[in-house]
Short mmCIF file of C-alpha atoms in Angstrom, two decimals:
data_model
loop_
_atom_site.label_atom_id
_atom_site.label_comp_id
_atom_site.label_asym_id
_atom_site.label_seq_id
_atom_site.Cartn_x
_atom_site.Cartn_y
_atom_site.Cartn_z
CA UNK A 273 -5.94 -68.04 -27.46
CA UNK A 274 -4.68 -66.72 -30.76
CA UNK A 275 -1.72 -64.36 -30.41
CA UNK A 276 -1.28 -62.20 -33.46
CA UNK A 277 1.96 -60.25 -33.82
CA UNK A 278 2.71 -57.93 -36.73
CA UNK A 279 6.40 -58.04 -37.56
CA UNK A 280 8.83 -55.29 -38.46
CA UNK A 281 7.01 -52.07 -39.17
CA UNK A 282 8.97 -48.86 -39.57
CA UNK A 283 10.50 -46.68 -36.90
CA UNK A 284 13.56 -45.22 -38.62
CA UNK A 285 15.77 -45.36 -41.68
CA UNK A 286 19.37 -46.33 -41.12
CA UNK A 287 22.29 -44.49 -42.66
CA UNK A 288 25.31 -46.79 -42.66
CA UNK A 289 27.43 -43.84 -43.75
CA UNK A 290 27.17 -42.45 -40.22
CA UNK A 291 28.71 -45.60 -38.74
CA UNK A 292 32.44 -46.39 -38.93
CA UNK A 293 33.18 -48.93 -41.64
CA UNK A 294 34.51 -51.43 -39.12
CA UNK A 295 31.04 -51.59 -37.52
CA UNK A 296 28.84 -51.55 -40.61
CA UNK A 297 28.76 -55.34 -41.11
CA UNK A 298 27.84 -55.98 -37.46
CA UNK A 299 25.14 -53.29 -37.56
CA UNK A 300 23.67 -54.83 -40.71
CA UNK A 301 23.67 -58.26 -39.04
CA UNK A 302 22.04 -56.92 -35.88
CA UNK A 303 19.35 -55.12 -37.87
CA UNK A 304 18.48 -58.36 -39.63
CA UNK A 305 18.38 -60.18 -36.29
CA UNK A 306 15.95 -57.63 -34.85
CA UNK A 307 13.82 -57.36 -37.96
CA UNK A 308 13.66 -60.95 -39.17
CA UNK A 309 13.98 -62.92 -35.94
CA UNK A 310 12.59 -60.60 -33.26
CA UNK A 311 15.95 -60.55 -31.47
CA UNK A 312 15.97 -58.31 -28.38
CA UNK A 313 19.04 -56.09 -28.34
CA UNK A 314 20.22 -53.90 -25.48
CA UNK A 315 21.36 -51.25 -27.99
CA UNK A 316 19.28 -48.48 -29.50
CA UNK A 317 19.82 -49.15 -33.18
CA UNK A 318 17.96 -47.72 -36.18
CA UNK A 319 15.76 -50.16 -38.07
CA UNK A 320 15.03 -50.10 -41.78
CA UNK A 321 11.54 -49.16 -42.95
CA UNK A 322 11.12 -52.71 -44.20
CA UNK A 323 12.86 -55.90 -43.25
CA UNK A 324 15.85 -56.70 -45.46
CA UNK A 325 15.08 -59.49 -47.89
CA UNK A 326 16.02 -62.95 -46.75
CA UNK A 327 19.43 -63.97 -48.01
CA UNK A 328 19.13 -67.48 -46.55
CA UNK A 329 21.72 -66.73 -43.88
CA UNK A 330 21.10 -68.22 -40.46
CA UNK A 331 20.68 -65.45 -37.90
CA UNK A 332 20.77 -67.55 -34.76
CA UNK A 333 21.26 -66.27 -31.22
CA UNK A 334 25.05 -66.73 -31.28
CA UNK A 335 25.49 -64.66 -34.41
CA UNK A 336 23.13 -61.97 -33.10
CA UNK A 337 24.93 -61.73 -29.77
CA UNK A 338 28.28 -61.57 -31.52
CA UNK A 339 27.13 -58.60 -33.62
CA UNK A 340 25.72 -56.80 -30.57
CA UNK A 341 28.88 -57.37 -28.54
CA UNK A 342 31.10 -56.09 -31.38
CA UNK A 343 29.09 -52.86 -31.69
CA UNK A 344 29.18 -52.32 -27.91
CA UNK A 345 32.96 -52.73 -27.80
CA UNK A 346 34.08 -51.10 -31.06
CA UNK A 347 31.54 -48.32 -31.63
CA UNK A 348 30.03 -47.48 -28.22
CA UNK A 349 29.78 -43.76 -29.02
CA UNK A 350 27.23 -44.50 -31.77
CA UNK A 351 24.83 -46.69 -29.80
CA UNK A 352 23.24 -45.96 -26.43
CA UNK A 353 22.38 -48.84 -24.13
CA UNK A 354 18.74 -49.20 -23.18
CA UNK A 355 19.14 -51.96 -20.59
CA UNK A 356 17.98 -49.66 -17.79
CA UNK A 357 14.57 -49.47 -19.45
CA UNK A 358 13.35 -53.00 -18.87
CA UNK A 359 10.22 -53.53 -20.99
CA UNK A 360 7.09 -54.73 -19.23
CA UNK A 361 5.47 -55.95 -22.40
CA UNK A 362 5.79 -58.71 -24.98
CA UNK A 363 7.13 -57.58 -28.35
CA UNK A 364 8.79 -59.33 -31.28
CA UNK A 365 10.95 -56.35 -32.27
CA UNK A 366 11.05 -52.56 -32.69
CA UNK A 367 7.89 -51.17 -34.26
CA UNK A 368 5.83 -54.34 -33.70
CA UNK A 369 2.73 -54.77 -31.59
CA UNK A 370 3.31 -54.36 -27.83
CA UNK A 371 1.32 -56.75 -25.65
CA UNK A 372 1.31 -55.79 -21.94
CA UNK A 373 2.39 -58.36 -19.37
CA UNK A 374 -1.00 -57.90 -17.75
CA UNK A 375 -2.39 -60.22 -20.44
CA UNK A 376 -0.30 -63.11 -19.11
CA UNK A 377 -1.24 -62.20 -15.53
CA UNK A 378 -4.90 -62.38 -16.58
CA UNK A 379 -4.30 -65.75 -18.23
CA UNK A 380 -2.90 -67.13 -14.97
CA UNK A 381 -5.87 -65.75 -13.05
CA UNK A 382 -8.26 -67.40 -15.48
CA UNK A 383 -6.74 -70.85 -15.05
CA UNK A 384 -6.60 -70.44 -11.25
CA UNK A 385 -10.27 -69.41 -11.12
CA UNK A 386 -11.19 -72.35 -13.33
CA UNK A 387 -9.40 -74.83 -11.08
CA UNK A 388 -10.94 -73.33 -7.93
CA UNK A 389 -14.39 -73.65 -9.53
CA UNK A 390 -13.61 -77.33 -10.15
CA UNK A 391 -12.92 -77.78 -6.42
CA UNK A 392 -9.23 -78.56 -6.82
CA UNK A 393 -7.55 -79.34 -3.48
CA UNK A 394 -6.52 -76.34 -1.39
CA UNK A 395 -2.81 -75.62 -1.54
CA UNK A 396 -2.37 -77.07 -5.04
CA UNK A 397 0.54 -75.82 -7.13
CA UNK A 398 0.88 -75.96 -10.90
CA UNK A 399 4.37 -76.52 -12.30
CA UNK A 400 5.15 -75.86 -15.94
CA UNK A 401 8.22 -76.64 -18.02
CA UNK A 402 9.18 -74.19 -20.74
CA UNK A 403 10.79 -75.03 -24.05
CA UNK A 404 14.36 -76.34 -24.21
CA UNK A 405 17.17 -74.98 -26.34
CA UNK A 406 18.38 -77.70 -28.69
CA UNK A 407 21.51 -78.01 -30.77
CA UNK A 408 21.76 -79.15 -34.35
CA UNK A 409 22.73 -82.80 -34.23
CA UNK A 410 26.21 -83.19 -32.67
CA UNK A 411 27.29 -79.56 -33.14
CA UNK A 412 27.16 -76.54 -30.83
CA UNK A 413 24.91 -74.65 -33.26
CA UNK A 414 21.60 -73.67 -31.68
CA UNK A 415 18.38 -74.63 -33.42
CA UNK A 416 16.14 -71.55 -33.62
CA UNK A 417 14.21 -71.52 -30.34
CA UNK A 418 10.43 -71.27 -30.06
CA UNK A 419 8.77 -71.23 -26.67
CA UNK A 420 6.40 -74.02 -25.64
CA UNK A 421 2.89 -72.74 -26.40
CA UNK A 422 1.22 -73.23 -23.01
CA UNK A 423 4.21 -71.76 -21.19
CA UNK A 424 4.10 -68.75 -23.51
CA UNK A 425 0.38 -68.27 -22.86
CA UNK A 426 0.88 -68.29 -19.10
CA UNK A 427 4.11 -66.34 -18.64
CA UNK A 428 5.12 -64.64 -21.90
CA UNK A 429 8.71 -65.82 -21.40
CA UNK A 430 10.83 -65.72 -24.55
CA UNK A 431 13.95 -67.46 -23.23
CA UNK A 432 14.68 -71.19 -23.15
CA UNK A 433 15.08 -73.57 -20.20
CA UNK A 434 12.72 -71.81 -17.77
CA UNK A 435 10.17 -73.37 -15.43
CA UNK A 436 7.16 -71.66 -13.91
CA UNK A 437 4.98 -72.39 -10.88
CA UNK A 438 1.58 -70.98 -9.93
CA UNK A 439 -0.06 -71.29 -6.50
CA UNK A 440 -3.71 -72.01 -7.31
CA UNK A 441 -5.13 -70.42 -4.13
CA UNK A 442 -3.32 -67.09 -4.40
CA UNK A 443 -2.38 -67.24 -8.11
CA UNK A 444 1.10 -66.07 -7.10
CA UNK A 445 3.64 -66.98 -9.76
CA UNK A 446 7.28 -68.03 -9.61
CA UNK A 447 9.69 -68.30 -12.52
CA UNK A 448 12.76 -70.53 -12.33
CA UNK A 449 15.60 -69.44 -14.60
CA UNK A 450 18.70 -71.43 -15.61
CA UNK A 451 21.87 -70.59 -13.68
CA UNK A 452 24.30 -69.93 -16.49
CA UNK A 453 28.10 -70.05 -16.04
CA UNK A 454 30.07 -66.82 -16.28
CA UNK A 455 31.71 -68.14 -19.46
CA UNK A 456 28.29 -67.87 -21.13
CA UNK A 457 28.69 -64.09 -21.23
CA UNK A 458 31.83 -64.38 -23.36
CA UNK A 459 29.87 -65.84 -26.26
CA UNK A 460 26.25 -64.91 -25.64
CA UNK A 461 26.31 -61.49 -23.97
CA UNK A 462 25.26 -60.09 -20.59
CA UNK A 463 23.96 -62.49 -17.94
CA UNK A 464 20.52 -61.31 -16.81
CA UNK A 465 19.66 -61.41 -13.10
CA UNK A 466 16.52 -62.74 -11.36
CA UNK A 467 15.58 -59.10 -10.65
CA UNK A 468 15.70 -58.36 -14.37
CA UNK A 469 13.34 -61.21 -15.26
CA UNK A 470 11.00 -60.35 -12.38
CA UNK A 471 10.61 -56.85 -13.78
CA UNK A 472 10.61 -58.08 -17.36
CA UNK A 473 7.78 -60.56 -16.97
CA UNK A 474 5.82 -59.13 -14.04
CA UNK A 475 5.87 -62.23 -11.83
CA UNK A 476 6.02 -62.38 -8.05
CA UNK A 477 9.34 -64.17 -7.69
CA UNK A 478 12.22 -65.39 -9.84
CA UNK A 479 14.64 -68.03 -8.59
CA UNK A 480 17.15 -70.37 -10.20
CA UNK A 481 16.21 -73.84 -11.47
CA UNK A 482 18.68 -75.45 -9.07
CA UNK A 483 16.67 -73.90 -6.21
CA UNK A 484 13.33 -75.20 -7.45
CA UNK A 485 13.01 -78.22 -5.15
CA UNK A 486 13.77 -76.12 -2.07
CA UNK A 487 11.36 -73.33 -3.07
CA UNK A 488 8.51 -75.69 -3.89
CA UNK A 489 9.02 -77.66 -0.68
CA UNK A 490 8.55 -74.47 1.33
CA UNK A 491 5.17 -73.95 -0.33
CA UNK A 492 4.07 -77.28 1.16
CA UNK A 493 1.69 -78.00 -1.72
CA UNK A 494 -1.17 -80.41 -1.20
CA UNK A 495 -0.72 -81.61 -4.77
CA UNK A 496 1.18 -80.84 -7.97
CA UNK A 497 -0.25 -80.41 -11.45
CA UNK A 498 2.47 -80.90 -14.07
#
């Protein structure tokens, strides 16, 4: 399936003059993160009518989170949080094409129906591994993450280090998310909960990766497809 996403169309024009000077650099960084990299921010920020030209700076997740955290702490009166409004669609950034999660649900149904038509054993479970976040050589700098294509097609998950399981008979889906340490929030921002990702991606259940063996054992699958 070809997934076409149009990046960075207009929704507003920013006026940096309205923002305190101490926050202007972070706002500019965050706008570039959203516009150029599809970064998902929890702040309602204005976006330029066109993406700023590339200045060859690396807008990785650490830099984007740092800018968002600075704006939240130093200029909270200028930016409302939108975390309560959990999106139920796939989108690469403000003003871009919104693809409903129902598309990924339909994709899972299609593969389940295909396997059932091929007389796969009753009680079979499919287990998928998402893409992994890698670092640049021996540093702690993240390489820009791109989701594994099949995992994206099935679940629409944008984050790294997830697993997903699908019960072929019922087509019920489970996501397994990494259990991140509390120290992660210091550098990378708010720790999302299983409830958040369940609502975000429209799956039946979300558990942690370290619970995967226990959860899958309770399903008592007749076979696994990896």
